[in-house]
XYZ file of N, CA and C in Angstrom:
363
model
N 0.830 -1.179 0.000
C 0.000 0.000 0.000
C 0.876 1.244 0.000
N 0.350 2.284 -0.573
C 1.062 3.553 -0.618
C 0.589 4.435 0.525
N 1.521 5.096 1.186
C 1.208 5.972 2.295
C 1.773 7.348 2.011
N 1.154 8.374 2.616
C 1.672 9.726 2.455
C 2.238 10.205 3.791
N 2.943 11.312 3.737
C 3.601 11.843 4.932
C 2.715 12.787 5.732
N 1.498 13.030 5.269
C 0.632 14.009 5.912
C -0.093 13.479 7.145
N -0.100 12.170 7.328
C -0.867 11.555 8.398
C -0.145 10.296 8.858
N -0.249 9.997 10.147
C 0.391 8.800 10.685
C -0.104 7.558 9.941
N 0.779 6.599 9.722
C 0.441 5.387 8.968
C -0.703 4.629 9.635
N -0.697 4.538 10.970
C -1.771 3.784 11.623
C -3.136 4.416 11.362
N -3.182 5.753 11.235
C -4.451 6.422 10.924
C -4.830 6.242 9.457
N -3.824 6.152 8.571
C -4.111 5.874 7.167
C -4.688 4.471 7.009
N -4.156 3.519 7.781
C -4.713 2.161 7.768
C -6.143 2.168 8.292
N -6.380 2.927 9.360
C -7.732 3.034 9.913
C -8.683 3.614 8.866
N -8.223 4.629 8.124
C -9.043 5.211 7.053
C -9.398 4.170 5.998
N -8.419 3.334 5.637
C -8.679 2.296 4.631
C -9.719 1.297 5.131
N -9.618 0.922 6.386
C -10.598 -0.003 6.956
C -11.969 0.659 7.016
N -12.014 1.930 7.419
C -13.294 2.643 7.484
C -13.888 2.844 6.091
N -13.034 3.051 5.078
C -13.524 3.136 3.695
C -14.205 1.831 3.300
N -13.578 0.716 3.658
C -14.137 -0.600 3.335
C -15.478 -0.805 4.050
N -15.578 -0.331 5.273
C -16.843 -0.422 6.008
C -17.909 0.392 5.291
N -17.572 1.622 4.912
C -18.535 2.487 4.214
C -18.991 1.876 2.886
N -18.068 1.240 2.174
C -18.412 0.614 0.889
C -19.291 -0.615 1.065
N -19.353 -1.133 2.294
C -20.135 -2.335 2.540
C -19.347 -3.609 2.342
N -18.013 -3.502 2.322
C -17.172 -4.687 2.180
C -17.252 -5.590 3.413
N -17.622 -5.002 4.558
C -17.737 -5.745 5.809
C -19.088 -5.460 6.436
N -19.570 -6.434 7.182
C -20.829 -6.282 7.906
C -20.565 -6.352 9.404
N -21.541 -5.879 10.180
C -21.440 -5.981 11.624
C -21.153 -7.429 12.006
N -20.212 -7.620 12.900
C -19.887 -8.952 13.386
C -18.871 -9.707 12.555
N -18.536 -9.201 11.353
C -17.521 -9.875 10.525
C -16.168 -9.817 11.218
N -15.394 -10.887 11.027
C -14.050 -10.953 11.587
C -13.087 -10.185 10.699
N -12.142 -9.509 11.337
C -11.092 -8.777 10.647
C -9.879 -9.705 10.537
N -9.105 -9.608 9.470
C -7.870 -10.393 9.423
C -7.044 -10.131 10.687
N -6.263 -11.111 11.088
C -5.436 -10.955 12.284
C -4.428 -9.825 12.074
N -3.817 -9.409 13.176
C -2.798 -8.355 13.112
C -1.701 -8.758 12.137
N -1.225 -9.981 12.246
C -0.152 -10.447 11.344
C -0.616 -10.491 9.899
N -1.832 -11.016 9.673
C -2.366 -11.081 8.305
C -2.498 -9.684 7.707
N -3.055 -8.765 8.487
C -3.250 -7.401 7.973
C -1.914 -6.700 7.751
N -0.934 -6.965 8.619
C 0.402 -6.390 8.443
C 1.024 -6.881 7.136
N 0.885 -8.175 6.857
C 1.431 -8.736 5.616
C 0.714 -8.157 4.399
N -0.613 -8.034 4.476
C -1.391 -7.482 3.359
C -1.014 -6.035 3.063
N -0.823 -5.268 4.123
C -0.581 -3.836 3.946
C 0.896 -3.474 3.859
N 1.779 -4.419 4.180
C 3.210 -4.162 4.074
C 3.756 -3.263 5.172
N 3.148 -3.321 6.356
C 3.629 -2.519 7.475
C 3.952 -3.431 8.653
N 4.576 -2.872 9.643
C 4.944 -3.585 10.851
C 3.682 -3.973 11.629
N 3.716 -5.129 12.262
C 2.572 -5.599 13.054
C 2.239 -4.640 14.192
N 3.240 -3.963 14.741
C 2.978 -2.990 15.809
C 2.125 -1.823 15.302
N 2.331 -1.437 14.051
C 1.543 -0.368 13.456
C 0.091 -0.814 13.308
N -0.107 -2.043 12.861
C -1.471 -2.586 12.730
C -2.123 -2.684 14.107
N -1.366 -3.098 15.097
C -1.906 -3.188 16.455
C -2.367 -1.814 16.931
N -1.592 -0.801 16.610
C -1.979 0.575 16.972
C -3.259 0.975 16.237
N -3.378 0.588 14.974
C -4.596 0.858 14.196
C -5.795 0.188 14.838
N -5.653 -1.084 15.151
C -6.752 -1.833 15.753
C -7.131 -1.252 17.113
N -6.146 -0.836 17.882
C -6.423 -0.216 19.184
C -7.219 1.069 19.005
N -6.835 1.872 18.020
C -7.547 3.127 17.749
C -8.991 2.841 17.314
N -9.164 1.871 16.410
C -10.509 1.512 15.948
C -11.356 0.958 17.095
N -10.728 0.236 17.982
C -11.444 -0.298 19.146
C -11.862 0.841 20.074
N -10.985 1.794 20.278
C -11.289 2.962 21.108
C -12.458 3.758 20.524
N -12.547 3.787 19.206
C -13.619 4.520 18.518
C -14.894 3.685 18.389
N -14.882 2.482 18.956
C -16.030 1.580 18.966
C -16.458 1.139 17.564
N -15.457 0.907 16.718
C -15.696 0.416 15.362
C -15.424 -1.089 15.309
N -14.462 -1.542 16.100
C -14.162 -2.966 16.197
C -14.092 -3.359 17.672
N -14.146 -4.654 17.925
C -13.955 -5.154 19.286
C -13.156 -6.439 19.221
N -12.559 -6.782 20.348
C -11.687 -7.948 20.426
C -12.366 -9.044 21.230
N -12.408 -10.242 20.654
C -12.807 -11.431 21.407
C -11.503 -12.121 21.756
N -11.130 -12.009 23.000
C -9.830 -12.508 23.447
C -9.594 -13.951 22.981
N -8.459 -14.143 22.314
C -8.085 -15.465 21.834
C -8.712 -15.844 20.504
N -9.647 -15.036 20.020
C -10.328 -15.357 18.756
C -9.969 -14.353 17.669
N -9.974 -13.059 18.011
C -9.632 -12.041 17.031
C -10.481 -10.795 17.166
N -10.364 -9.935 16.162
C -11.106 -8.675 16.135
C -12.296 -8.805 15.189
N -13.384 -8.117 15.563
C -14.630 -8.154 14.800
C -15.200 -6.742 14.706
N -16.027 -6.530 13.672
C -16.679 -5.231 13.522
C -17.847 -5.129 14.488
N -17.943 -3.995 15.160
C -19.015 -3.749 16.121
C -20.364 -3.620 15.424
N -21.391 -3.870 16.170
C -22.756 -3.601 15.704
C -22.862 -2.102 15.445
N -23.335 -1.716 14.272
C -23.481 -0.304 13.924
C -22.187 0.376 13.502
N -21.172 -0.401 13.116
C -19.875 0.178 12.738
C -20.014 1.144 11.559
N -20.785 0.777 10.557
C -20.945 1.640 9.372
C -21.542 2.988 9.766
N -22.559 2.956 10.620
C -23.194 4.197 11.058
C -22.222 5.035 11.897
N -21.430 4.373 12.730
C -20.449 5.077 13.561
C -19.397 5.756 12.689
N -18.918 5.053 11.666
C -17.924 5.637 10.755
C -18.522 6.839 10.037
N -19.732 6.695 9.538
C -20.370 7.819 8.830
C -20.568 9.007 9.759
N -20.957 8.749 11.001
C -21.144 9.821 11.982
C -19.820 10.534 12.266
N -18.762 9.764 12.473
C -17.443 10.346 12.731
C -16.983 11.202 11.555
N -17.141 10.664 10.366
C -16.674 11.382 9.178
C -17.537 12.607 8.889
N -18.810 12.501 9.156
C -19.704 13.662 8.975
C -19.305 14.782 9.936
N -19.077 14.428 11.196
C -18.638 15.419 12.190
C -17.347 16.092 11.756
N -16.386 15.284 11.314
C -15.099 15.833 10.863
C -15.306 16.769 9.684
N -16.121 16.344 8.737
C -16.378 17.178 7.562
C -16.989 18.512 7.957
N -18.012 18.464 8.817
C -18.711 19.691 9.196
C -17.842 20.623 10.036
N -16.971 20.071 10.862
C -16.155 20.901 11.755
C -14.830 21.329 11.145
N -14.261 20.505 10.268
C -12.912 20.786 9.747
C -12.903 21.111 8.254
N -13.445 20.199 7.453
C -13.345 20.348 5.994
C -14.246 21.448 5.447
N -15.488 21.471 5.888
C -16.443 22.434 5.339
C -16.046 23.882 5.612
N -15.631 24.244 6.835
C -15.203 25.639 7.043
C -14.059 26.047 6.103
N -13.093 25.139 5.899
C -11.996 25.438 4.983
C -12.526 25.586 3.552
N -13.404 24.664 3.168
C -13.998 24.696 1.828
C -14.730 26.015 1.592
N -15.550 26.430 2.552
C -16.310 27.680 2.406
C -15.374 28.888 2.353
N -14.328 28.842 3.160
C -13.338 29.920 3.135
C -12.691 30.020 1.759
N -12.347 28.871 1.169
C -11.732 28.861 -0.166
C -12.718 29.357 -1.227
N -13.996 28.976 -1.093
C -15.009 29.466 -2.052
C -15.062 30.987 -2.030
N -15.082 31.556 -0.818
C -15.126 33.021 -0.696
C -13.868 33.649 -1.270
N -12.710 33.075 -0.926
C -11.446 33.632 -1.395
C -11.328 33.577 -2.911
N -11.919 32.548 -3.521
C -11.839 32.374 -4.972
C -13.050 32.953 -5.694
N -13.894 33.626 -4.917
C -15.084 34.283 -5.465
C -15.975 33.305 -6.232
N -16.217 32.155 -5.619
C -17.135 31.159 -6.176
C -18.460 31.328 -5.442
N -19.482 31.713 -6.175
C -20.783 31.963 -5.543
C -21.490 30.654 -5.214
N -22.468 30.743 -4.347
C -23.272 29.578 -4.003
C -23.983 29.050 -5.250
N -24.455 29.965 -6.107
C -25.102 29.536 -7.358
C -24.120 28.783 -8.253
N -22.872 29.277 -8.335
C -21.847 28.578 -9.119
C -21.613 27.176 -8.558
N -21.517 27.097 -7.235
C -21.280 25.804 -6.596
C -22.438 24.850 -6.851
N -23.661 25.322 -6.686
C -24.839 24.472 -6.904
C -24.854 23.964 -8.344
N -24.528 24.831 -9.292
C -24.475 24.421 -10.698
C -23.410 23.338 -10.903
N -22.230 23.524 -10.297
C -21.167 22.526 -10.416
C -21.545 21.222 -9.721
N -22.209 21.342 -8.590
C -22.648 20.158 -7.849
C -23.649 19.356 -8.669
N -24.577 20.042 -9.305
C -25.611 19.372 -10.103
C -25.123 18.935 -11.473
N -24.049 19.534 -11.956
C -23.498 19.215 -13.281
C -21.981 19.047 -13.188
N -21.496 18.016 -12.514
C -20.048 17.880 -12.313
C -19.253 17.757 -13.606
N -19.901 17.354 -14.684
C -19.192 17.217 -15.958
C -18.740 18.563 -16.500
N -19.266 19.686 -15.950
C -18.851 21.015 -16.428
C -17.561 21.491 -15.782
N -17.042 20.731 -14.798
C -15.790 21.117 -14.145
C -14.644 20.766 -15.067
N -13.835 21.749 -15.344
C -12.685 21.537 -16.259
C -11.480 21.109 -15.506
């Protein structure tokens, strides 16, 4: 997997797992590959994957059945969407609106682009 320098690798792995949840690749209660399996798949150290899993567990997206493995929590997809919506509304949207104002993009221009994305050059 390719990683960027803008964000910690364990959080990039968490994003990839959350993307898969949003896409519907996993369902509530599905088992996650083991730490070693996921480390091999992603090409990172097992300690990094463990940190990812710990973070996801803290966020109540996955849970651990001791001796069996990690599983997706009930309502994981909704939790991921809620987290990402909050982040978007608090962090991304204010920046986006600031850039629209700075670039003199009107709300009407934005609505037109939103409804007709093929017009974006």
